[in-house]
Short mmCIF file of C-alpha atoms in Angstrom, two decimals:
data_model
loop_
_atom_site.label_atom_id
_atom_site.label_comp_id
_atom_site.label_asym_id
_atom_site.label_seq_id
_atom_site.Cartn_x
_atom_site.Cartn_y
_atom_site.Cartn_z
CA MET T 1 -104.67 112.40 150.86
CA LYS T 2 -106.16 114.62 153.57
CA SER T 3 -102.71 116.07 154.31
CA THR T 4 -101.72 116.69 150.67
CA GLN T 5 -104.88 117.82 148.83
CA VAL T 6 -107.03 120.68 150.07
CA GLU T 7 -110.12 119.56 148.13
CA PHE T 8 -110.01 115.99 149.46
CA SER T 9 -109.40 117.22 153.01
CA VAL T 10 -112.36 119.60 152.78
CA PHE T 11 -114.57 116.81 151.38
CA VAL T 12 -113.74 114.29 154.12
CA SER T 13 -114.00 116.86 156.91
CA GLY T 14 -117.22 118.20 155.41
CA VAL T 15 -118.84 114.75 155.32
CA THR T 16 -117.78 114.11 158.93
CA TYR T 17 -119.08 117.50 160.06
CA VAL T 18 -122.39 116.98 158.24
CA VAL T 19 -122.91 113.57 159.87
CA GLU T 20 -122.23 115.10 163.30
CA ARG T 21 -124.70 117.90 162.64
CA LEU T 22 -127.34 115.39 161.47
CA ALA T 23 -127.36 113.43 164.73
CA ALA T 24 -130.30 115.30 166.26
CA PHE T 25 -132.18 115.38 162.96
CA LEU T 26 -131.78 111.63 162.40
CA LEU T 27 -132.97 110.91 165.94
CA ALA T 28 -136.09 113.01 165.40
CA LEU T 29 -136.66 111.39 162.00
CA CYS T 30 -136.44 107.88 163.48
CA VAL T 31 -138.97 108.81 166.16
CA ILE T 32 -141.38 110.20 163.55
CA LEU T 33 -141.04 107.13 161.32
CA LEU T 34 -141.66 104.80 164.25
CA MET T 35 -144.66 106.88 165.26
CA PHE T 36 -146.28 106.78 161.80
CA ALA T 37 -145.45 103.08 161.34
CA GLN T 38 -147.15 102.29 164.65
CA MET T 39 -150.20 104.43 163.80
CA PHE T 40 -150.66 102.80 160.38
CA TYR T 41 -150.27 99.38 161.99
CA ILE T 42 -152.92 100.20 164.64
CA VAL T 43 -155.35 101.49 161.99
CA TYR T 44 -155.13 98.39 159.75
CA ASP T 45 -154.58 95.70 162.37
CA GLU T 46 -157.49 93.23 162.57
CA THR T 47 -159.11 94.60 159.42
CA GLU T 48 -160.32 92.71 156.35
CA LEU T 49 -157.25 93.78 154.37
CA CYS T 50 -154.93 92.07 156.84
CA SER T 51 -157.26 89.06 157.41
CA CYS T 52 -157.35 88.41 153.66
CA GLY T 53 -153.60 88.25 153.71
CA GLU T 54 -153.72 85.61 156.44
CA MET T 55 -156.28 83.56 154.49
CA TYR T 56 -154.37 83.81 151.20
CA PRO T 57 -150.66 83.91 152.03
CA GLN T 58 -149.64 83.80 148.35
CA ALA T 59 -151.49 87.05 147.59
CA ASN T 60 -149.76 90.42 147.74
CA PRO T 61 -149.90 91.32 151.48
CA PHE T 62 -151.04 94.70 152.71
CA PRO T 63 -147.97 96.74 153.79
CA HIS T 64 -149.28 97.70 157.26
CA CYS T 65 -150.39 94.35 158.66
CA THR T 66 -147.22 93.91 160.75
CA PHE T 67 -145.11 96.51 162.46
CA GLN T 68 -141.96 95.52 160.54
CA ASP T 69 -143.75 95.79 157.17
CA SER T 70 -145.35 99.06 158.22
CA LEU T 71 -141.98 100.53 159.23
CA MET T 72 -140.41 99.42 155.94
CA LYS T 73 -143.29 100.92 153.95
CA VAL T 74 -143.04 104.22 155.82
CA TYR T 75 -139.29 104.32 155.10
CA THR T 76 -139.82 103.64 151.39
CA MET T 77 -142.48 106.36 151.33
CA LEU T 78 -139.85 108.71 152.76
CA MET T 79 -137.54 107.78 149.88
CA GLY T 80 -140.31 108.61 147.38
CA GLU T 81 -141.74 105.15 146.66
CA ILE T 82 -145.34 105.82 147.68
CA GLY T 83 -147.00 103.27 145.40
CA ASN T 84 -150.78 103.11 145.02
CA GLU T 85 -152.14 105.86 147.24
CA MET T 86 -155.71 104.56 146.77
CA ARG T 87 -155.02 101.81 149.32
CA TYR T 88 -155.85 104.36 152.05
CA ALA T 89 -159.28 105.17 150.57
CA THR T 90 -161.08 102.71 152.88
CA SER T 91 -160.26 104.66 156.07
CA ARG T 92 -160.60 108.35 156.88
CA VAL T 93 -157.99 108.06 159.62
CA ALA T 94 -155.50 106.44 157.22
CA GLN T 95 -156.11 109.20 154.67
CA PHE T 96 -155.45 111.84 157.35
CA LEU T 97 -152.25 110.05 158.43
CA TYR T 98 -151.13 109.75 154.81
CA VAL T 99 -151.64 113.48 154.10
CA THR T 100 -149.91 114.42 157.37
CA PHE T 101 -147.00 112.10 156.61
CA ALA T 102 -146.62 113.46 153.08
CA PHE T 103 -146.53 117.06 154.30
CA LEU T 104 -144.47 116.59 157.47
CA VAL T 105 -141.90 114.03 156.35
CA VAL T 106 -141.76 114.00 152.55
CA ILE T 107 -141.96 117.78 152.07
CA LEU T 108 -140.90 119.49 155.30
CA LEU T 109 -138.22 117.20 156.73
CA SER T 110 -136.69 116.49 153.31
CA ASN T 111 -136.12 120.20 152.74
CA VAL T 112 -134.79 120.59 156.27
CA LEU T 113 -132.33 117.76 155.56
CA ILE T 114 -131.14 119.45 152.36
CA ALA T 115 -130.76 122.79 154.18
CA ILE T 116 -128.73 121.24 157.02
CA VAL T 117 -126.42 119.40 154.63
CA THR T 118 -125.88 122.46 152.42
CA ASP T 119 -125.26 124.81 155.35
CA SER T 120 -122.94 122.42 157.19
CA TYR T 121 -120.84 121.62 154.14
CA GLY T 122 -120.68 125.30 153.23
CA VAL T 123 -119.24 126.09 156.67
CA ILE T 124 -116.34 123.70 156.08
CA LYS T 125 -115.79 124.68 152.46
CA ASN T 126 -116.00 128.47 152.78
CA GLU T 127 -114.90 129.24 156.33
CA ARG T 128 -112.70 126.41 157.61
CA ALA T 129 -111.00 125.07 154.49
CA ALA T 130 -107.48 126.27 155.31
CA MET T 131 -107.84 125.42 159.01
CA VAL T 132 -109.05 121.88 158.22
CA PHE T 133 -106.26 121.27 155.72
CA TRP T 134 -103.43 122.52 157.92
CA SER T 135 -104.75 120.64 160.97
CA ASN T 136 -104.68 117.42 158.91
CA ARG T 137 -101.20 118.33 157.66
CA LEU T 138 -100.07 118.87 161.28
CA ASP T 139 -101.43 115.47 162.29
CA PHE T 140 -99.62 113.86 159.36
CA VAL T 141 -96.34 115.57 160.28
CA ALA T 142 -96.72 114.49 163.92
CA GLU T 143 -97.31 110.88 162.87
CA MET T 144 -94.30 110.87 160.54
CA ASP T 145 -92.15 112.45 163.24
CA SER T 146 -93.15 109.82 165.79
CA ILE T 147 -92.42 107.02 163.29
CA LYS T 148 -89.04 108.59 162.55
CA ASN T 149 -88.19 108.87 166.24
CA VAL T 150 -89.08 105.19 166.80
CA TRP T 151 -86.84 104.19 163.89
CA LYS T 152 -83.97 106.26 165.31
CA ARG T 153 -84.32 104.65 168.74
CA ILE T 154 -84.33 101.16 167.24
CA LYS T 155 -81.27 102.05 165.18
CA LYS T 156 -79.46 103.34 168.26
CA LEU T 157 -80.22 100.12 170.11
CA VAL T 158 -79.06 97.91 167.24
CA VAL T 159 -76.06 99.94 166.04
CA GLN T 160 -73.66 101.08 168.74
CA SER T 161 -72.02 104.38 167.87
CA ASP T 162 -68.82 105.90 169.28
CA GLU T 163 -70.10 109.45 168.80
CA VAL T 164 -70.67 111.65 171.81
CA GLU T 165 -74.32 112.04 172.62
CA GLY T 166 -75.62 115.40 171.53
CA ALA T 167 -72.68 116.10 169.19
CA PRO T 168 -73.50 116.68 165.51
CA SER T 169 -72.36 113.88 163.22
CA ARG T 170 -72.36 115.93 160.00
CA VAL T 171 -71.91 119.67 159.44
CA ARG T 172 -72.29 121.56 156.18
CA GLU T 173 -71.14 125.10 155.47
CA ASN T 174 -73.78 127.39 154.00
CA PRO T 175 -73.02 130.12 151.40
CA GLU T 176 -72.53 132.72 154.17
CA GLY T 177 -69.78 130.60 155.73
CA ASP T 178 -71.76 129.56 158.82
CA PRO T 179 -71.86 125.86 159.77
CA THR T 180 -75.22 124.06 159.47
CA ILE T 181 -75.90 120.83 161.36
CA LEU T 182 -77.27 118.02 159.18
CA GLU T 183 -79.31 115.13 160.44
CA GLU T 184 -78.00 111.66 159.75
CA ASP T 185 -80.72 110.82 157.25
CA GLU T 186 -80.37 114.16 155.55
CA GLY T 187 -76.60 113.87 155.24
CA ASN T 188 -76.51 110.26 154.03
CA ASN T 189 -79.67 108.87 152.48
CA GLY T 190 -81.36 112.12 151.48
CA ASP T 191 -78.35 113.58 149.65
CA ARG T 192 -77.64 110.35 147.79
CA LEU T 193 -81.24 110.01 146.60
CA ARG T 194 -81.46 113.69 145.67
CA ASN T 195 -78.18 113.66 143.76
CA GLY T 196 -79.09 110.41 142.00
CA TRP T 197 -82.44 111.78 140.82
CA LYS T 198 -80.80 115.04 139.79
CA THR T 199 -78.25 113.11 137.73
CA ILE T 200 -81.02 111.20 135.95
CA MET T 201 -82.97 114.38 135.26
CA ASN T 202 -79.84 116.01 133.82
CA LEU T 203 -79.99 113.44 131.03
CA PHE T 204 -83.15 115.15 129.77
CA ASP T 205 -81.70 118.67 129.86
CA PRO T 206 -82.54 120.36 126.50
CA ASN T 207 -79.15 122.12 126.56
CA LEU T 208 -77.23 118.89 127.03
CA TYR T 209 -76.11 118.61 123.43
CA GLU T 210 -75.06 122.25 123.34
CA THR T 211 -73.05 121.86 126.54
CA TYR T 212 -71.09 118.81 125.42
CA ASP T 213 -71.13 119.58 121.66
CA VAL T 214 -72.65 116.22 120.67
CA ASN T 215 -74.16 115.68 117.22
CA PRO T 216 -76.19 112.72 115.87
CA SER T 217 -73.22 111.47 113.84
CA SER T 218 -71.07 110.84 116.92
CA PHE T 219 -70.90 107.76 119.10
CA GLU T 220 -71.54 109.78 122.29
CA PHE T 221 -74.93 110.89 120.94
CA TRP T 222 -76.22 107.33 120.63
CA CYS T 223 -74.79 106.46 124.05
CA TYR T 224 -76.85 109.32 125.53
CA VAL T 225 -79.94 108.08 123.66
CA LEU T 226 -79.42 104.55 125.03
CA VAL T 227 -78.97 105.85 128.58
CA ARG T 228 -82.12 107.96 128.24
CA PHE T 229 -84.06 104.96 127.01
CA ALA T 230 -82.86 102.87 129.97
CA ALA T 231 -83.72 105.68 132.40
CA ILE T 232 -87.26 106.12 131.04
CA PHE T 233 -88.26 102.46 130.72
CA PHE T 234 -86.24 100.80 133.47
CA ILE T 235 -84.50 102.95 136.09
CA ILE T 236 -87.25 105.49 136.85
CA PRO T 237 -90.18 102.98 136.93
CA VAL T 238 -88.24 100.51 139.10
CA TRP T 239 -87.18 103.29 141.46
CA LEU T 240 -90.73 104.59 141.81
CA ILE T 241 -92.12 101.08 142.41
CA ILE T 242 -89.50 100.36 145.09
CA GLY T 243 -90.31 103.69 146.74
CA LEU T 244 -94.02 102.86 146.64
CA CYS T 245 -93.37 99.49 148.30
CA THR T 246 -91.41 101.26 151.08
CA ALA T 247 -94.21 103.83 151.67
CA GLY T 248 -92.17 106.52 149.90
CA PHE T 249 -89.03 106.09 152.06
CA LEU T 250 -86.78 105.30 149.06
CA TRP T 251 -88.32 107.89 146.80
CA PRO T 252 -86.03 110.82 145.94
CA PRO T 253 -86.79 114.00 147.89
CA GLN T 254 -87.87 115.72 144.67
CA VAL T 255 -90.68 113.18 144.14
CA ARG T 256 -91.84 113.41 147.76
CA GLU T 257 -91.88 117.20 147.55
CA TYR T 258 -93.86 117.07 144.30
CA LEU T 259 -96.46 114.65 145.68
CA PHE T 260 -96.84 115.74 149.28
CA GLN T 261 -95.89 119.39 149.35
CA GLN T 262 -98.86 121.70 148.89
CA LYS T 263 -98.06 124.15 146.14
CA LYS T 264 -100.87 126.58 146.84
CA ALA T 265 -103.13 126.76 149.85
CA ALA T 266 -106.69 127.69 149.02
CA ILE T 267 -107.95 130.82 150.70
CA SER T 268 -111.57 130.79 151.61
CA ARG T 269 -113.91 133.73 151.24
CA ALA T 270 -114.00 134.14 155.01
CA ASP T 271 -110.19 134.47 155.13
CA MET T 272 -110.31 137.01 152.31
CA ALA T 273 -112.99 138.94 154.15
CA GLU T 274 -110.88 138.91 157.31
CA GLN T 275 -107.85 140.16 155.39
CA ILE T 276 -109.89 142.93 153.78
CA THR T 277 -111.34 143.88 157.16
CA ALA T 278 -107.86 143.98 158.71
CA GLN T 279 -106.60 146.18 155.86
CA ILE T 280 -109.58 148.52 156.27
CA ASN T 281 -108.91 148.75 160.02
CA GLU T 282 -105.25 149.56 159.36
CA LEU T 283 -106.24 152.27 156.87
CA GLN T 284 -108.69 153.73 159.37
CA LYS T 285 -105.96 153.82 162.03
CA GLU T 286 -103.58 155.52 159.62
CA ILE T 287 -106.27 158.07 158.71
CA ARG T 288 -106.85 158.81 162.41
CA VAL T 289 -103.13 159.28 162.99
CA LEU T 290 -102.85 161.50 159.90
CA ARG T 291 -105.84 163.56 161.03
CA ALA T 292 -104.31 164.02 164.49
CA ASP T 293 -100.99 165.05 162.93
CA LEU T 294 -102.74 167.56 160.67
CA LYS T 295 -104.60 169.04 163.63
CA GLY T 296 -101.35 169.36 165.57
CA GLU T 297 -99.60 171.00 162.62
CA LEU T 298 -102.51 173.42 162.16
CA LYS T 299 -102.34 174.38 165.84
CA ASN T 300 -98.61 174.93 165.60
CA ASP T 301 -99.05 176.99 162.43
CA ARG T 302 -101.72 179.13 164.15
CA ARG T 303 -99.45 179.63 167.14
CA GLU T 304 -96.53 180.60 164.93
CA PHE T 305 -98.77 182.93 162.89
CA THR T 306 -99.94 184.61 166.09
CA LEU T 307 -96.34 185.04 167.25
CA VAL T 308 -95.31 186.43 163.87
CA ARG T 309 -98.25 188.83 163.89
CA ALA T 310 -97.35 189.98 167.37
CA GLU T 311 -93.75 190.56 166.29
CA VAL T 312 -94.95 192.48 163.23
CA ASP T 313 -97.17 194.65 165.43
CA ALA T 314 -94.25 195.25 167.79
CA VAL T 315 -91.95 196.19 164.92
CA LYS T 316 -94.67 198.44 163.52
CA ALA T 317 -95.06 200.17 166.86
CA GLU T 318 -91.30 200.66 167.13
CA VAL T 319 -91.16 202.08 163.60
CA MET T 320 -94.03 204.46 164.37
CA ALA T 321 -92.26 205.56 167.55
CA ASP T 322 -89.05 206.18 165.62
CA LEU T 323 -90.95 208.13 162.98
CA LEU T 324 -92.49 210.32 165.67
CA GLN T 325 -89.07 210.98 167.16
CA VAL T 326 -87.71 211.86 163.73
CA LYS T 327 -90.68 214.17 163.20
CA GLU T 328 -90.05 215.91 166.50
CA ILE T 329 -86.37 216.28 165.67
CA MET T 330 -87.22 217.72 162.28
CA MET T 331 -89.70 220.15 163.83
CA THR T 332 -87.05 221.21 166.34
CA LEU T 333 -84.46 221.77 163.64
CA LEU T 334 -86.99 223.73 161.60
CA ASP T 335 -87.79 225.98 164.54
CA MET T 336 -84.09 226.56 165.20
CA THR T 337 -83.53 227.42 161.55
CA LYS T 338 -86.38 229.93 161.59
CA SER T 339 -85.12 231.57 164.76
CA GLN T 340 -81.60 231.99 163.30
CA VAL T 341 -83.02 233.51 160.13
CA ARG T 342 -84.95 236.11 162.16
CA THR T 343 -81.94 237.07 164.17
#
């Protein structure tokens, strides 16, 4: 159960972890109970209450006349069975011990016990649930693998095989065309059980009548009904009982997968917090990279803008120089034209 159900695994591991954490607390509690039992016994030893009990054995004895009775009474007081508290009215010391015991043990240590149990079980349930379950599953797989290896060795010793050691006995071709090596159990026993269970389940296919075109007025329809009846009330129950007697070895693989394969692994709040933290860290890294890329692109854009501006200034200077030359040429031509007109 610990390797198949997360809740049961967490419960068993939580109880074990709580008992381990309570070791120091239980030791301190035993010391305190022994201390108070001894003090109550010292206070009431050789008093009239205890001497009356010796004189009249049939009367109800005082609970602190012997150390064993005193220890038992202190323990029952811890459990809440205080009884008549007026029995301590004859002694001031006993009243002080009773008040101290009620505060220290009944109130303080009881709440400490509840806090330890709650905190310890919460650690297993909220932080280590997946780890506890998969560690138990790993132990279960290791045990099954060791049992399987022992069975294979015994089979090799009993049955002598002519196959070459290390050579595959059965090979199956996958849909891509590549050969896949099958184990002996998988090729023989597993396939037969799987195909047999699949054949039985095909009897309950809702599209069976549509596939074979069977109607209630035909003989084949009542044959299918009879076979279904036999499968439900005889074949399937007998098969499951035989598999249960063989510790699930003769169960079909579909049944073993349904019972022992975990459909959904519970994710604790701590795991979710770790995942969220990892995602936040990844986003922060991406933001840093994006910011660095933006800064680099801005620097490149500034550099290109500076180069373009310098080129524009150079072109502007060249254009101004050309305009000045054109102006000088025009002034020269104008002067030449004026001089020709005068002559």
